[in-house]
Amino acid sequence: MAWGLTVPLTGVPIRQHRSLISELASLGFTDLWSAEVAGADAFTPLVLASEWDDRLRLGTAVVPVHTRGPAALAMSAAALADLAPGRFVLGIGASSETIVTGWNGIAYDPPYARTRDVLRFLRSAFAGEKVDGEFDSFTIRRFRLEKAPDVPPPIMLAALRPQMLHLAAREADGAITNWLSADDVRKVRAELGPDKELAARIFVCVTEDAEMARNIGRFLIATYLTVPGYSAFHDWLGRGEAMKPMRDAWAAGDKNAAMAAVPVEVIDDLIVHGSPEECRAQIGRYVANGLDTPIIAALPTGTDLLTTARSLAL
């Protein structure tokens, strides 16, 4: 069974991950996946990991398709594929308008078209082809990778709703999703179909203090699930009515009221918490419902996250 970990761990310098990453495979982990929001970029932690371990599969979850030019994205991915041939998975996604426009000053092209076009461009680039032509969302003139990867990396798409899941099913090697419950996996899997890999980042709070875990969850849910893409995702999953008071408070600028309005049952659906044994069992429910690759995101509880990550080993 695949068993993945998100790096870098919150608050832990990248250089301090070496001893953990070197032993993850022997602990039962199979995968190491980066994230890219406002901390480390998606590639640097995996470049280091490729030198610290030669067994783990390495994946980006995910690289935004707007914040790098298509050629720059292809070059970074090809370099990592060369460092870890056959062990690298490129996860790409539309990210959000906040990250793309608010933080990077880049126009937020229609996310579906941009993701589809970048996916098609990367397929050609990784095959060593010269790419020269117009896509719906950009134009490329005479680009060819100096060295195409000997083993082209699989490409997975961040996908939250049917349209992007269907694109992943048709043209990508799988889908990566986020912020869902174990029971939600069935609905996502039904749209993706049975034949493509489904990965999901799962937020895990290793503590038997349920109130602490729920307070952490309230903050994260109010922060993330008021973003339009995630709001639409949870409308589709059927949580729109339960989340309306939270959304209304957030829109009114009252963040404390928004956090207070997050229903406990929503927190318990979306945040795995409990002892290490209880957390592993809850993650197992995701797998039983059709998830191929759980990607654990260990949440800080005041204890050493390196130790926490080790406690979640299979």
XYZ file of C-alpha atoms in Angstrom:
314
model
C 0.000 0.000 0.000
C 1.223 3.508 -0.816
C 1.911 5.648 2.239
C 3.049 9.213 1.632
C 4.275 12.137 3.696
C 4.141 15.860 2.940
C 7.406 17.784 3.188
C 8.679 20.066 4.433
C 7.111 19.603 7.846
C 5.695 22.858 9.198
C 8.344 24.902 10.966
C 11.144 22.368 10.375
C 14.034 23.716 8.248
C 14.526 21.703 5.069
C 18.101 20.792 6.007
C 16.842 19.143 9.206
C 14.743 16.625 7.253
C 17.698 14.557 6.120
C 17.698 11.949 8.897
C 13.928 11.491 8.671
C 13.854 11.159 4.890
C 16.737 8.701 4.976
C 14.728 6.316 7.149
C 11.189 6.789 5.803
C 11.336 3.819 3.437
C 12.466 1.496 6.216
C 9.536 2.769 8.305
C 7.035 1.766 5.623
C 6.592 5.052 3.775
C 6.605 4.755 -0.003
C 6.108 8.353 -1.116
C 7.308 11.867 -0.367
C 5.226 14.753 -1.715
C 5.978 18.456 -1.579
C 3.534 21.332 -1.439
C 3.802 24.899 -2.746
C 1.889 27.719 -1.072
C 3.980 30.368 0.699
C 6.856 28.317 2.114
C 9.331 26.193 0.185
C 8.857 25.794 -3.521
C 7.711 22.404 -4.744
C 10.993 21.257 -6.285
C 13.801 22.089 -3.828
C 12.788 19.657 -1.033
C 12.468 16.839 -3.558
C 15.832 17.588 -5.155
C 17.435 17.162 -1.729
C 15.351 14.075 -0.999
C 16.508 12.496 -4.255
C 20.051 12.605 -2.875
C 19.126 11.511 0.653
C 17.156 8.413 -0.395
C 16.940 6.309 -3.546
C 13.790 4.342 -2.731
C 10.944 6.805 -2.170
C 8.694 8.006 -4.960
C 8.823 11.801 -5.136
C 5.880 13.963 -6.167
C 4.777 17.579 -6.345
C 1.330 18.241 -4.949
C 1.110 20.579 -6.636
C 2.985 23.025 -8.855
C 0.701 25.883 -9.999
C 0.331 26.069 -13.766
C 0.202 29.871 -13.814
C 3.202 30.908 -11.722
C 5.923 29.471 -13.992
C 6.123 29.725 -17.723
C 5.496 26.393 -19.437
C 9.153 26.081 -20.490
C 10.453 26.883 -16.990
C 8.097 24.291 -15.528
C 9.258 21.692 -18.043
C 12.916 22.395 -17.261
C 12.473 22.090 -13.492
C 10.510 18.866 -13.873
C 12.989 17.399 -16.352
C 15.880 18.125 -13.981
C 14.170 16.317 -11.112
C 13.203 13.433 -13.394
C 16.881 13.138 -14.287
C 17.864 13.050 -10.600
C 15.273 10.405 -9.737
C 14.500 8.501 -12.928
C 11.323 6.496 -12.635
C 10.638 7.853 -9.148
C 9.264 11.330 -9.866
C 5.628 12.325 -10.394
C 4.770 15.836 -11.524
C 1.554 17.084 -9.968
C 0.227 20.326 -11.476
C -2.853 22.363 -10.716
C -4.652 25.658 -11.110
C -3.917 26.876 -7.557
C -6.008 29.946 -6.639
C -6.436 33.548 -7.675
C -5.020 34.643 -4.319
C -1.715 32.872 -4.976
C -1.517 33.533 -8.711
C -2.676 37.143 -8.903
C -2.558 38.435 -5.336
C 0.887 37.056 -4.497
C 2.543 36.753 -7.902
C 0.931 39.522 -9.932
C 0.017 37.137 -12.759
C -3.349 37.102 -14.505
C -5.457 34.127 -13.473
C -6.338 32.578 -16.823
C -9.369 30.281 -16.885
C -8.048 27.432 -14.734
C -9.383 24.536 -16.762
C -7.953 25.739 -20.067
C -4.594 26.680 -18.551
C -4.223 23.323 -16.802
C -5.200 21.390 -19.933
C -2.818 23.390 -22.115
C 0.131 23.043 -19.736
C -0.527 19.306 -19.485
C -0.473 18.953 -23.279
C 2.630 21.116 -23.598
C 4.476 19.052 -20.987
C 3.604 15.780 -22.701
C 5.218 17.059 -25.891
C 8.212 18.581 -24.136
C 8.957 15.435 -22.119
C 8.823 13.418 -25.341
C 11.669 15.543 -26.710
C 9.501 17.266 -29.300
C 9.922 20.846 -30.461
C 6.829 22.723 -29.314
C 5.837 25.538 -31.627
C 2.285 26.738 -31.785
C -0.744 28.249 -30.192
C -2.651 26.803 -27.286
C -5.889 28.360 -26.093
C -4.194 30.063 -23.126
C -0.652 30.734 -24.398
C 1.628 30.537 -27.417
C 4.959 28.698 -27.488
C 7.599 29.436 -30.108
C 10.258 26.844 -30.948
C 10.905 25.347 -27.527
C 12.649 22.025 -27.071
C 14.169 20.640 -23.882
C 17.941 20.409 -24.184
C 17.673 16.971 -22.586
C 14.301 15.305 -22.412
C 13.914 12.945 -19.443
C 15.046 9.381 -20.072
C 11.952 8.375 -18.094
C 9.221 10.972 -18.659
C 7.476 11.621 -15.352
C 3.811 10.768 -14.947
C 1.674 13.899 -14.749
C -1.173 14.136 -12.258
C -3.720 16.935 -12.012
C -5.063 18.678 -8.954
C -8.778 18.069 -9.347
C -11.680 18.975 -7.100
C -14.750 18.627 -9.293
C -16.042 16.618 -12.245
C -14.669 18.710 -15.114
C -11.051 18.534 -13.899
C -11.422 14.937 -12.741
C -12.651 14.001 -16.220
C -9.661 15.786 -17.769
C -7.359 13.832 -15.457
C -9.088 10.608 -16.484
C -8.744 11.365 -20.196
C -5.301 12.920 -20.506
C -3.292 12.668 -17.270
C -1.923 9.806 -15.203
C -4.118 10.487 -12.212
C -5.644 13.086 -9.928
C -4.611 14.722 -6.675
C -7.279 16.027 -4.368
C -7.405 17.733 -1.015
C -9.690 18.556 1.915
C -12.049 15.629 1.720
C -13.361 12.993 4.091
C -12.933 9.248 3.817
C -16.528 8.942 2.642
C -16.014 11.670 0.014
C -13.433 9.481 -1.695
C -16.194 7.355 -3.224
C -17.718 10.343 -5.024
C -14.369 11.561 -6.327
C -13.378 8.056 -7.443
C -16.657 7.656 -9.319
C -15.853 10.728 -11.443
C -12.206 9.785 -12.030
C -12.972 6.184 -12.871
C -11.223 3.037 -11.690
C -8.105 3.058 -13.832
C -6.204 6.203 -12.826
C -4.267 6.864 -9.643
C -6.057 8.925 -7.031
C -3.934 10.667 -4.406
C -5.127 12.939 -1.614
C -3.461 15.109 0.966
C -4.918 14.191 4.352
C -4.515 16.553 7.280
C -3.494 14.599 10.369
C -3.358 15.924 13.916
C -1.684 13.383 16.198
C -3.139 14.198 19.599
C -5.691 12.647 21.879
C -6.755 16.148 22.918
C -9.791 16.363 20.644
C -10.482 20.009 21.484
C -6.954 21.020 20.491
C -7.307 19.144 17.214
C -10.676 20.755 16.530
C -9.358 24.244 17.239
C -6.542 23.663 14.764
C -9.120 22.358 12.317
C -11.404 25.377 12.781
C -8.626 27.746 11.812
C -7.538 25.750 8.762
C -11.055 25.080 7.498
C -12.118 28.714 7.823
C -8.948 29.830 6.050
C -8.946 27.324 3.199
C -12.548 26.376 2.562
C -13.688 29.965 2.047
C -11.492 30.090 -1.098
C -13.870 29.911 -4.094
C -12.460 26.669 -5.526
C -12.749 24.822 -2.242
C -16.167 26.337 -1.534
C -17.418 24.988 -4.844
C -15.819 21.597 -4.080
C -17.712 21.292 -0.816
C -20.929 22.480 -2.395
C -20.507 19.556 -4.800
C -19.729 17.205 -1.916
C -22.904 18.352 -0.146
C -21.539 20.533 2.674
C -22.660 23.897 1.336
C -25.492 24.371 3.817
C -23.386 23.286 6.788
C -20.644 25.723 5.814
C -22.864 28.715 5.015
C -22.603 30.378 8.464
C -18.815 30.101 8.307
C -18.705 31.572 4.805
C -21.061 34.417 5.691
C -18.992 35.382 8.736
C -15.764 35.220 6.741
C -17.242 37.383 3.970
C -18.292 39.923 6.613
C -14.716 40.110 7.845
C -15.307 38.364 11.172
C -12.713 35.607 11.152
C -13.294 34.607 14.765
C -17.011 34.133 14.110
C -16.183 32.164 10.990
C -13.978 29.770 12.942
C -16.624 29.407 15.646
C -19.213 28.574 12.985
C -17.380 25.528 11.615
C -19.492 22.518 12.649
C -17.714 19.914 14.760
C -18.869 17.154 12.432
C -17.196 18.935 9.500
C -13.945 19.199 11.446
C -14.066 15.534 12.357
C -14.797 14.645 8.726
C -11.852 16.600 7.329
C -9.174 16.453 10.042
C -7.853 13.069 11.094
C -7.009 13.180 14.790
C -6.314 10.884 17.717
C -3.487 8.588 18.732
C -1.064 7.434 16.016
C -2.906 4.107 15.858
C -6.289 5.822 15.539
C -4.946 8.147 12.848
C -3.540 5.267 10.804
C -6.885 3.471 11.056
C -8.766 6.560 9.857
C -6.397 6.969 6.918
C -7.021 3.323 6.138
C -10.696 4.165 5.608
C -9.707 6.525 2.781
C -7.823 3.692 1.132
C -10.705 1.260 1.630
C -13.005 3.740 -0.138
C -10.847 3.978 -3.260
C -7.855 6.189 -2.499
C -4.594 4.854 -3.934
C -2.110 7.228 -2.332
C -2.678 8.941 1.009
C -0.369 11.938 1.450
C -0.147 12.692 5.171
C 0.182 16.347 6.160
C 1.204 16.265 9.817
C -0.226 19.257 11.666
C 1.756 20.900 14.478
C 0.462 20.292 18.002
C 3.446 21.579 19.973
C 5.343 18.303 19.807
C 8.321 17.565 17.573
C 6.944 16.974 14.074
C 9.860 14.740 13.107
C 8.807 12.426 15.912
C 5.173 12.789 14.894
C 5.977 11.757 11.322
C 7.811 8.679 12.557
C 4.846 7.752 14.744
C 2.615 7.544 11.656
C 4.764 4.924 9.942
C 3.023 1.736 8.889
